[in-house]
Structures are given as C-alpha cells and as structure tokens.
Amino acid sequence: MRPFYLTKTRSRYQPPKAPATLPLDLPWPLLGNLSPQLFMRRYWHQCPLLVRQAIPAFALSKNAGFPLLSPISDKALFGYACDGLSEARLVEAKPWRLHHGPFKKKEIPATSQRDWTLLIQGVEARHPAAAHVLSWFRFIPDARLDDLMISIAGIGGGVGPHVDSYDVFLIQMEGRRRWKISGQADLGLRPHLPLKILARFKPEQEWVLEPGDLLYLPPNIAHEGVALDDGCQTWSVGFRSPSYRELLSEGLWRLAESLEADPALAAIYADPNQEASLDPARLPTQLEDEIRQRIQSLSFDQNPAFINGVAAYLSEPKPQAIFTPPDPLLSPRALWASLKKGALVPHPQTRLLIRNETVFCNG
C-alpha cells in the first residue's frame, strides 16, 4: 500500500524553511543526530562529517517506490545560467576547459552527455527552495555565510581534485556523486590549466552520496566529486574565509573616511622648532614622531568606526545583486498600510548584520 503522504508520481522535494529560533541543543538528522552545538564543537573547521539520510524524506520516498526529485528542475537551472542574473561557470573535462556565463541555451550540454558540470552561484536569491535550505544553516553566523551554489552535471562531470579555503556542506539532491577526500599536505597544482587541480591527489576515503545525503568538509581538505548519473545535482552551502589582510584593509579605509570629520585631525602640522638642515631630502624626525603620536591617540583597535567598517564590508551583497524598486513606487500611505499588515521581509539578496545597537544592511 502506498503511504498516504506520497504522491502517485515522482514529485519535487519541498524543503521547509527553518524556524526563526533554531533548537541549538537538540539533535538534528541534518547533522547526523548531533545538535548544532555539538557539531560546532566537534567538527566545524576541524574534520569532515558524512551524514547518510540527512534529509530523511528522500529515503522514505525511495523505499516507498516514489523517489523524490530535486526541488529545482534542470530547465530552471539552465535558465539561471543564461539570464545573466547569476554567476555561472561551465566546466568540461577531457580536456579541462572553463567557460564563464551568461550562456546561450545551445552552449549548455544535454544532461545525457558526459564529462561536464554547470556551476550556478547564489541560487538562494533565485528560488525559495534554495533560500529555505540555506536557512537550515543559520546556526552559523551570517558574517561567515557566502551562498548556495548548485552543481548540475552529466555522468563523469566534476571540477577535478582540489582544495577550498572555506567550510562547505555538500548536499546531494538528485542522482549520485562519488566523493573522494584526503588530508594530504601536498597541495601542488597541475600547470597550464584553467582550474586549480591538484597534481598528486591521493584519496584516503571514498563514498557514494545518494539523494538526501550530506558531506561537510572543513577548509584545506583535498576532495573530488564525480557525477555518476545524468542530471546529478549537488547543492553546496559555502562559507566565507576572508584573510586578515582583507578585513584590515576594508576596515581601515572605512575608518579613514570617518576620520575626515575628526576635528583633532583638522589641525595643520607645524614645526616652529625645526632647525636648519644640511640634508633637506631627509624626512624630518619631528614629522615622523608627530604622525606616530596622532596614530597612537586614535587607538584604531578601540575605535568603533574600524570594526563598524569591517561589519559594513561583511554585509555587502554579491556583485551580481540587483535591487529593483516596485513599479509604481509605493506612496508613504501605501507603505504604511503594508507595514500594518505585517513585518517587512528583506529582499533575498539583502545582507543584514548587527553589532551592538547598529544594523548594517548591504554595506
């Protein structure tokens, strides 16, 4: 007897949106029955974790004879790769080739063809199902979140053995993919290729992921994923790993902007005690000392404008983000009427961060 909760035909999985308040101390099937707290302590940024049936609905439906499809169709993904609103890349193997979108429909191989994969970034801004899946991982600070990328591939498709500098959750949504991983220290690359492919990949572990399975990888774990079925879909939730150089640079230039209004720095340098010099090309020691004193008085590490600058940078949306105002624009009265009906809902591409009492929105 077919379970009453399953459709008669293959249907698409409908991922639920996570609740606003996540149960951080309870076990989650998504994390192998670990609580988010335990996962962060034992695995995050430390070691890989394979979770079978992280999304139980796939196995339940398959066992009942009605396997689920990915929430997003091949056709929709191909459309995202062609419309210019999403960053898209096409990778061909044998030999390795890399193409950047937007693409024409005829440039995208059929799913029945071998040895290719299409990568589409930021799908959470294009489809509610992807946004819902991304919401499952909001037990990790938004400041670290990058986006949800979908890889769709023909048999043999992949991007070769490589390492990433960031944490990633790999969720199998359709078809199967074989993953091989290694903790090797040798990260040398093959020369003269458009992709960063490891020259000497030595896998230590190997798994075939079925729909509903999840693999978490911390940074710098060598890995390779190869599609085993037509139209194989892997959803990747990736996290940002900015360098300290990047964070300091962004914070400092925003701090410099805030200093333009500082009256203490509006004073003009003066040197009434400067003596006659036999070496006019040499920078005066007094000038160096004055600058150092001014810098020390600013206490950059304690200046709220510096950390606020870093927060503003981390709240910047993706370069491809486009915000289109309503047409026609809402009048103040219409806006107020909308507000009375319920809370404002941010645009899917909006980034919000909070520090103390300050909200940072889109940089």
Short mmCIF file of C-alpha atoms in Angstrom, two decimals:
data_model
loop_
_atom_site.label_atom_id
_atom_site.label_comp_id
_atom_site.label_asym_id
_atom_site.label_seq_id
_atom_site.Cartn_x
_atom_site.Cartn_y
_atom_site.Cartn_z
CA MET A 1 0.00 0.00 0.00
CA ARG A 2 1.31 3.41 -0.96
CA PRO A 3 1.70 5.74 2.06
CA PHE A 4 -0.97 8.43 2.03
CA TYR A 5 1.60 11.24 2.28
CA LEU A 6 3.32 10.39 -1.01
CA THR A 7 2.17 11.39 -4.47
CA LYS A 8 1.43 8.88 -7.22
CA THR A 9 4.17 10.27 -9.42
CA ARG A 10 7.69 11.47 -8.79
CA SER A 11 7.43 14.89 -7.21
CA ARG A 12 9.92 17.55 -6.24
CA TYR A 13 11.15 17.77 -2.69
CA GLN A 14 9.80 20.86 -0.93
CA PRO A 15 12.34 21.91 1.71
CA PRO A 16 10.80 23.65 4.71
CA LYS A 17 12.09 26.96 5.98
CA ALA A 18 13.90 26.78 9.31
CA PRO A 19 12.12 28.33 12.30
CA ALA A 20 13.19 31.79 13.38
CA THR A 21 14.59 30.37 16.62
CA LEU A 22 16.66 27.25 15.99
CA PRO A 23 16.83 24.47 18.63
CA LEU A 24 20.60 24.57 19.10
CA ASP A 25 20.76 21.95 21.87
CA LEU A 26 18.59 19.26 20.23
CA PRO A 27 19.77 16.53 17.81
CA TRP A 28 19.20 17.21 14.11
CA PRO A 29 19.01 14.48 11.42
CA LEU A 30 20.68 17.04 9.13
CA LEU A 31 23.81 16.81 11.29
CA GLY A 32 23.77 13.07 11.91
CA ASN A 33 21.67 13.46 15.07
CA LEU A 34 24.17 15.88 16.54
CA SER A 35 22.92 19.14 17.95
CA PRO A 36 24.28 22.28 16.28
CA GLN A 37 26.21 22.97 19.50
CA LEU A 38 27.95 19.58 19.39
CA PHE A 39 28.59 19.84 15.66
CA MET A 40 30.33 23.20 16.09
CA ARG A 41 32.47 21.87 18.95
CA ARG A 42 33.48 18.57 17.36
CA TYR A 43 33.51 19.12 13.59
CA TRP A 44 33.28 22.77 12.48
CA HIS A 45 36.61 23.86 11.00
CA GLN A 46 38.17 20.62 12.27
CA CYS A 47 37.25 17.42 10.43
CA PRO A 48 34.86 16.04 7.78
CA LEU A 49 31.44 14.59 8.60
CA LEU A 50 29.38 12.26 6.39
CA VAL A 51 25.65 12.13 7.17
CA ARG A 52 23.51 9.49 5.48
CA GLN A 53 19.84 10.45 5.04
CA ALA A 54 20.45 13.96 6.36
CA ILE A 55 17.16 14.73 4.60
CA PRO A 56 15.07 11.66 5.55
CA ALA A 57 12.28 12.44 3.06
CA PHE A 58 14.41 11.18 0.15
CA ALA A 59 14.97 7.72 1.64
CA LEU A 60 11.36 7.41 2.83
CA SER A 61 10.01 8.20 -0.63
CA LYS A 62 12.52 5.94 -2.39
CA ASN A 63 11.69 2.99 -0.13
CA ALA A 64 8.00 3.53 -0.91
CA GLY A 65 8.75 3.40 -4.64
CA PHE A 66 8.25 7.09 -5.34
CA PRO A 67 11.71 8.73 -5.23
CA LEU A 68 11.77 12.50 -4.94
CA LEU A 69 13.29 14.86 -7.47
CA SER A 70 15.42 17.90 -6.71
CA PRO A 71 13.42 20.98 -5.67
CA ILE A 72 14.70 22.84 -8.75
CA SER A 73 14.43 21.47 -12.28
CA ASP A 74 17.25 21.23 -14.80
CA LYS A 75 15.36 23.66 -17.02
CA ALA A 76 15.19 26.29 -14.28
CA LEU A 77 18.91 25.96 -13.54
CA PHE A 78 19.80 26.28 -17.21
CA GLY A 79 17.66 29.41 -17.32
CA TYR A 80 19.61 30.94 -14.42
CA ALA A 81 22.85 30.21 -16.27
CA CYS A 82 21.59 32.06 -19.34
CA ASP A 83 19.80 35.13 -17.99
CA GLY A 84 22.88 36.99 -16.73
CA LEU A 85 21.50 37.45 -13.20
CA SER A 86 23.57 34.66 -11.65
CA GLU A 87 27.28 33.90 -11.77
CA ALA A 88 27.61 30.71 -13.81
CA ARG A 89 30.52 28.56 -14.96
CA LEU A 90 30.67 25.55 -17.26
CA VAL A 91 33.49 23.06 -16.69
CA GLU A 92 34.34 20.43 -19.28
CA ALA A 93 36.71 17.54 -18.62
CA LYS A 94 38.88 15.54 -21.04
CA PRO A 95 40.44 18.02 -21.68
CA TRP A 96 39.75 20.53 -18.92
CA ARG A 97 38.01 23.69 -20.11
CA LEU A 98 36.38 26.53 -18.17
CA HIS A 99 33.69 28.83 -19.62
CA HIS A 100 32.02 31.77 -17.88
CA GLY A 101 28.36 32.73 -18.32
CA PRO A 102 25.94 34.02 -19.19
CA PHE A 103 25.43 31.27 -21.73
CA LYS A 104 23.23 30.65 -24.72
CA LYS A 105 20.94 27.63 -24.37
CA LYS A 106 22.74 25.77 -27.13
CA GLU A 107 26.06 26.15 -25.26
CA ILE A 108 24.86 24.04 -22.32
CA PRO A 109 25.26 20.28 -22.90
CA ALA A 110 22.35 17.89 -22.56
CA THR A 111 22.26 16.02 -19.26
CA SER A 112 22.77 12.80 -21.25
CA GLN A 113 26.22 13.98 -22.36
CA ARG A 114 29.28 13.03 -20.31
CA ASP A 115 32.09 14.88 -18.56
CA TRP A 116 30.67 18.34 -17.90
CA THR A 117 29.31 20.28 -14.95
CA LEU A 118 27.48 23.59 -14.67
CA LEU A 119 28.01 25.67 -11.51
CA ILE A 120 25.49 28.36 -10.54
CA GLN A 121 26.19 30.67 -7.61
CA GLY A 122 23.76 32.45 -5.30
CA VAL A 123 20.72 30.31 -6.10
CA GLU A 124 19.17 31.27 -2.75
CA ALA A 125 18.36 34.63 -4.35
CA ARG A 126 16.65 32.96 -7.32
CA HIS A 127 14.48 30.19 -5.85
CA PRO A 128 12.68 29.93 -2.48
CA ALA A 129 13.67 26.26 -2.08
CA ALA A 130 17.34 27.22 -2.08
CA ALA A 131 16.66 30.04 0.38
CA HIS A 132 14.90 27.57 2.68
CA VAL A 133 17.83 25.14 2.58
CA LEU A 134 20.23 27.98 3.35
CA SER A 135 18.10 28.89 6.38
CA TRP A 136 18.89 25.48 7.91
CA PHE A 137 22.48 26.59 8.48
CA ARG A 138 21.82 29.85 10.30
CA PHE A 139 23.23 28.38 13.49
CA ILE A 140 26.48 29.66 11.94
CA PRO A 141 26.92 33.48 11.95
CA ASP A 142 25.70 35.25 8.82
CA ALA A 143 29.04 37.10 8.70
CA ARG A 144 30.61 33.79 7.63
CA LEU A 145 27.93 32.77 5.14
CA ASP A 146 28.70 33.05 1.43
CA ASP A 147 25.94 31.49 -0.67
CA LEU A 148 24.29 28.34 -2.00
CA MET A 149 25.78 27.02 -5.22
CA ILE A 150 24.20 24.28 -7.32
CA SER A 151 26.23 21.94 -9.49
CA ILE A 152 24.38 20.03 -12.21
CA ALA A 153 26.37 17.53 -14.23
CA GLY A 154 26.37 14.70 -16.72
CA ILE A 155 27.99 11.37 -15.90
CA GLY A 156 31.70 11.91 -15.17
CA GLY A 157 31.19 15.61 -14.54
CA GLY A 158 33.19 17.40 -11.86
CA VAL A 159 35.81 20.09 -11.33
CA GLY A 160 38.73 17.79 -10.57
CA PRO A 161 40.56 17.16 -7.29
CA HIS A 162 41.07 20.45 -5.43
CA VAL A 163 41.07 22.19 -2.06
CA ASP A 164 38.91 25.05 -0.81
CA SER A 165 39.89 27.67 1.75
CA TYR A 166 36.41 27.64 3.26
CA ASP A 167 33.94 25.32 5.02
CA VAL A 168 31.27 23.72 2.85
CA PHE A 169 28.20 21.49 3.26
CA LEU A 170 27.63 19.30 0.16
CA ILE A 171 24.03 18.09 -0.12
CA GLN A 172 23.08 15.53 -2.75
CA MET A 173 19.70 16.49 -4.23
CA GLU A 174 19.43 14.36 -7.37
CA GLY A 175 21.41 11.47 -8.81
CA ARG A 176 24.55 10.10 -7.20
CA ARG A 177 28.02 11.53 -6.81
CA ARG A 178 31.22 9.77 -5.76
CA TRP A 179 33.34 11.78 -3.34
CA LYS A 180 36.98 11.12 -2.53
CA ILE A 181 38.80 13.10 0.15
CA SER A 182 42.30 13.38 1.57
CA GLY A 183 44.06 15.27 4.34
CA GLN A 184 47.28 15.34 2.30
CA ALA A 185 49.81 18.12 2.79
CA ASP A 186 50.93 18.10 -0.86
CA LEU A 187 48.72 20.75 -2.49
CA GLY A 188 50.78 21.33 -5.62
CA LEU A 189 48.75 22.11 -8.75
CA ARG A 190 48.85 20.85 -12.30
CA PRO A 191 50.32 23.55 -14.54
CA HIS A 192 48.72 25.27 -17.51
CA LEU A 193 45.10 24.50 -16.62
CA PRO A 194 42.17 26.93 -16.24
CA LEU A 195 41.24 25.24 -12.93
CA LYS A 196 43.19 24.72 -9.71
CA ILE A 197 43.52 20.94 -9.95
CA LEU A 198 45.82 19.02 -7.62
CA ALA A 199 48.77 17.40 -9.34
CA ARG A 200 49.10 14.45 -6.95
CA PHE A 201 45.74 13.64 -5.38
CA LYS A 202 45.92 10.65 -3.04
CA PRO A 203 42.42 9.85 -1.74
CA GLU A 204 42.16 8.37 1.74
CA GLN A 205 38.37 7.97 1.99
CA GLU A 206 35.63 7.45 -0.58
CA TRP A 207 31.83 7.47 -0.53
CA VAL A 208 28.93 7.48 -2.99
CA LEU A 209 26.32 10.03 -1.90
CA GLU A 210 22.65 9.33 -2.64
CA PRO A 211 19.90 11.96 -2.70
CA GLY A 212 19.40 13.26 0.83
CA ASP A 213 22.98 12.55 1.95
CA LEU A 214 25.28 15.32 3.21
CA LEU A 215 29.05 15.72 3.42
CA TYR A 216 30.64 18.50 5.47
CA LEU A 217 34.23 19.48 4.64
CA PRO A 218 36.37 21.95 6.59
CA PRO A 219 38.97 24.09 4.78
CA ASN A 220 42.04 22.57 3.11
CA ILE A 221 40.68 19.03 2.78
CA ALA A 222 41.53 17.79 -0.70
CA HIS A 223 38.42 16.43 -2.41
CA GLU A 224 36.97 15.34 -5.74
CA GLY A 225 33.34 14.77 -6.65
CA VAL A 226 32.34 12.91 -9.82
CA ALA A 227 28.74 12.57 -11.04
CA LEU A 228 27.51 9.00 -11.51
CA ASP A 229 24.11 9.80 -13.06
CA ASP A 230 22.62 12.10 -15.69
CA GLY A 231 21.48 15.42 -14.24
CA CYS A 232 23.32 14.88 -10.97
CA GLN A 233 22.61 17.82 -8.63
CA THR A 234 24.78 18.75 -5.65
CA TRP A 235 23.88 21.76 -3.53
CA SER A 236 26.84 23.43 -1.82
CA VAL A 237 26.39 25.76 1.15
CA GLY A 238 29.67 27.65 1.29
CA PHE A 239 31.14 29.94 3.92
CA ARG A 240 33.42 32.95 3.58
CA SER A 241 37.01 32.79 4.84
CA PRO A 242 38.35 36.33 4.37
CA SER A 243 42.03 36.92 5.07
CA TYR A 244 43.03 39.26 7.88
CA ARG A 245 44.63 41.42 5.19
CA GLU A 246 41.24 41.74 3.52
CA LEU A 247 39.42 42.55 6.77
CA LEU A 248 42.03 45.08 7.92
CA SER A 249 42.12 46.77 4.53
CA GLU A 250 38.35 47.14 4.38
CA GLY A 251 38.11 48.33 7.97
CA LEU A 252 40.95 50.84 7.62
CA TRP A 253 39.70 52.59 4.51
CA ARG A 254 36.25 52.98 6.06
CA LEU A 255 37.92 54.26 9.23
CA ALA A 256 39.85 56.78 7.14
CA GLU A 257 36.56 58.09 5.74
CA SER A 258 35.19 58.60 9.26
CA LEU A 259 38.33 60.49 10.31
CA GLU A 260 37.63 63.25 7.79
CA ALA A 261 35.17 64.73 10.29
CA ASP A 262 37.52 64.41 13.30
CA PRO A 263 38.38 67.97 14.46
CA ALA A 264 41.54 66.76 16.19
CA LEU A 265 42.95 65.76 12.80
CA ALA A 266 41.98 69.02 11.12
CA ALA A 267 44.90 70.77 12.83
CA ILE A 268 47.72 71.70 10.47
CA TYR A 269 51.20 70.29 11.01
CA ALA A 270 53.57 72.93 12.37
CA ASP A 271 57.28 72.83 13.13
CA PRO A 272 58.29 76.04 14.94
CA ASN A 273 61.31 74.24 16.42
CA GLN A 274 62.67 72.98 13.10
CA GLU A 275 66.37 73.77 12.74
CA ALA A 276 68.28 74.48 9.55
CA SER A 277 69.09 71.26 7.71
CA LEU A 278 72.11 70.16 5.71
CA ASP A 279 70.09 67.23 4.30
CA PRO A 280 66.77 68.69 3.05
CA ALA A 281 65.75 65.47 1.27
CA ARG A 282 65.56 63.57 4.55
CA LEU A 283 62.12 63.22 6.16
CA PRO A 284 62.14 65.21 9.41
CA THR A 285 62.23 63.10 12.54
CA GLN A 286 59.81 65.52 14.18
CA LEU A 287 57.23 64.85 11.43
CA GLU A 288 57.54 61.08 11.96
CA ASP A 289 57.11 61.49 15.71
CA GLU A 290 54.06 63.73 15.30
CA ILE A 291 52.38 61.22 12.97
CA ARG A 292 53.06 58.33 15.36
CA GLN A 293 51.61 60.29 18.26
CA ARG A 294 48.46 61.05 16.26
CA ILE A 295 48.08 57.39 15.28
CA GLN A 296 48.52 56.23 18.87
CA SER A 297 45.97 58.75 20.09
CA LEU A 298 43.39 57.31 17.66
CA SER A 299 43.55 53.78 19.20
CA PHE A 300 42.44 52.10 15.97
CA ASP A 301 41.67 48.80 17.69
CA GLN A 302 39.29 50.59 20.07
CA ASN A 303 37.77 52.94 17.51
CA PRO A 304 34.19 51.76 16.76
CA ALA A 305 34.49 53.09 13.20
CA PHE A 306 37.08 50.41 12.42
CA ILE A 307 35.01 47.37 13.46
CA ASN A 308 31.91 49.03 12.03
CA GLY A 309 33.79 49.25 8.74
CA VAL A 310 34.51 45.54 8.84
CA ALA A 311 30.85 44.82 9.62
CA ALA A 312 29.73 47.04 6.74
CA TYR A 313 32.06 45.17 4.38
CA LEU A 314 30.78 41.76 5.50
CA SER A 315 27.20 42.93 4.89
CA GLU A 316 27.87 43.79 1.24
CA PRO A 317 25.70 41.78 -1.19
CA LYS A 318 27.08 39.76 -4.07
CA PRO A 319 28.34 41.77 -7.08
CA GLN A 320 25.53 40.25 -9.18
CA ALA A 321 22.83 41.50 -6.77
CA ILE A 322 20.23 43.71 -8.41
CA PHE A 323 17.60 45.57 -6.38
CA THR A 324 14.65 46.73 -8.44
CA PRO A 325 12.19 49.19 -6.86
CA PRO A 326 8.46 48.45 -7.16
CA ASP A 327 6.73 49.85 -10.21
CA PRO A 328 4.93 52.05 -9.46
CA LEU A 329 6.69 53.23 -6.30
CA LEU A 330 4.66 52.97 -3.11
CA SER A 331 3.33 56.20 -1.69
CA PRO A 332 4.01 56.88 2.02
CA ARG A 333 0.39 55.98 2.74
CA ALA A 334 0.61 52.71 0.81
CA LEU A 335 3.89 51.83 2.54
CA TRP A 336 2.35 52.49 5.95
CA ALA A 337 -0.64 50.32 5.05
CA SER A 338 1.71 47.49 4.06
CA LEU A 339 3.63 47.81 7.31
CA LYS A 340 0.45 47.49 9.34
CA LYS A 341 -0.29 44.16 7.63
CA GLY A 342 2.94 42.55 8.82
CA ALA A 343 6.71 42.75 9.19
CA LEU A 344 8.98 43.81 6.37
CA VAL A 345 10.63 40.94 4.51
CA PRO A 346 14.17 41.61 3.24
CA HIS A 347 14.95 41.06 -0.43
CA PRO A 348 16.56 37.59 -0.93
CA GLN A 349 19.85 39.23 -1.89
CA THR A 350 19.91 41.58 1.10
CA ARG A 351 22.60 41.03 3.73
CA LEU A 352 22.00 42.17 7.31
CA LEU A 353 24.44 42.16 10.22
CA ILE A 354 24.02 43.52 13.73
CA ARG A 355 26.71 44.93 16.03
CA ASN A 356 25.60 46.30 19.38
CA GLU A 357 22.74 48.67 18.50
CA THR A 358 23.80 49.20 14.87
CA VAL A 359 22.29 47.37 11.88
CA PHE A 360 24.41 47.04 8.74
CA CYS A 361 22.45 46.49 5.53
CA ASN A 362 24.07 45.85 2.14
CA GLY A 363 27.31 47.56 3.11
#
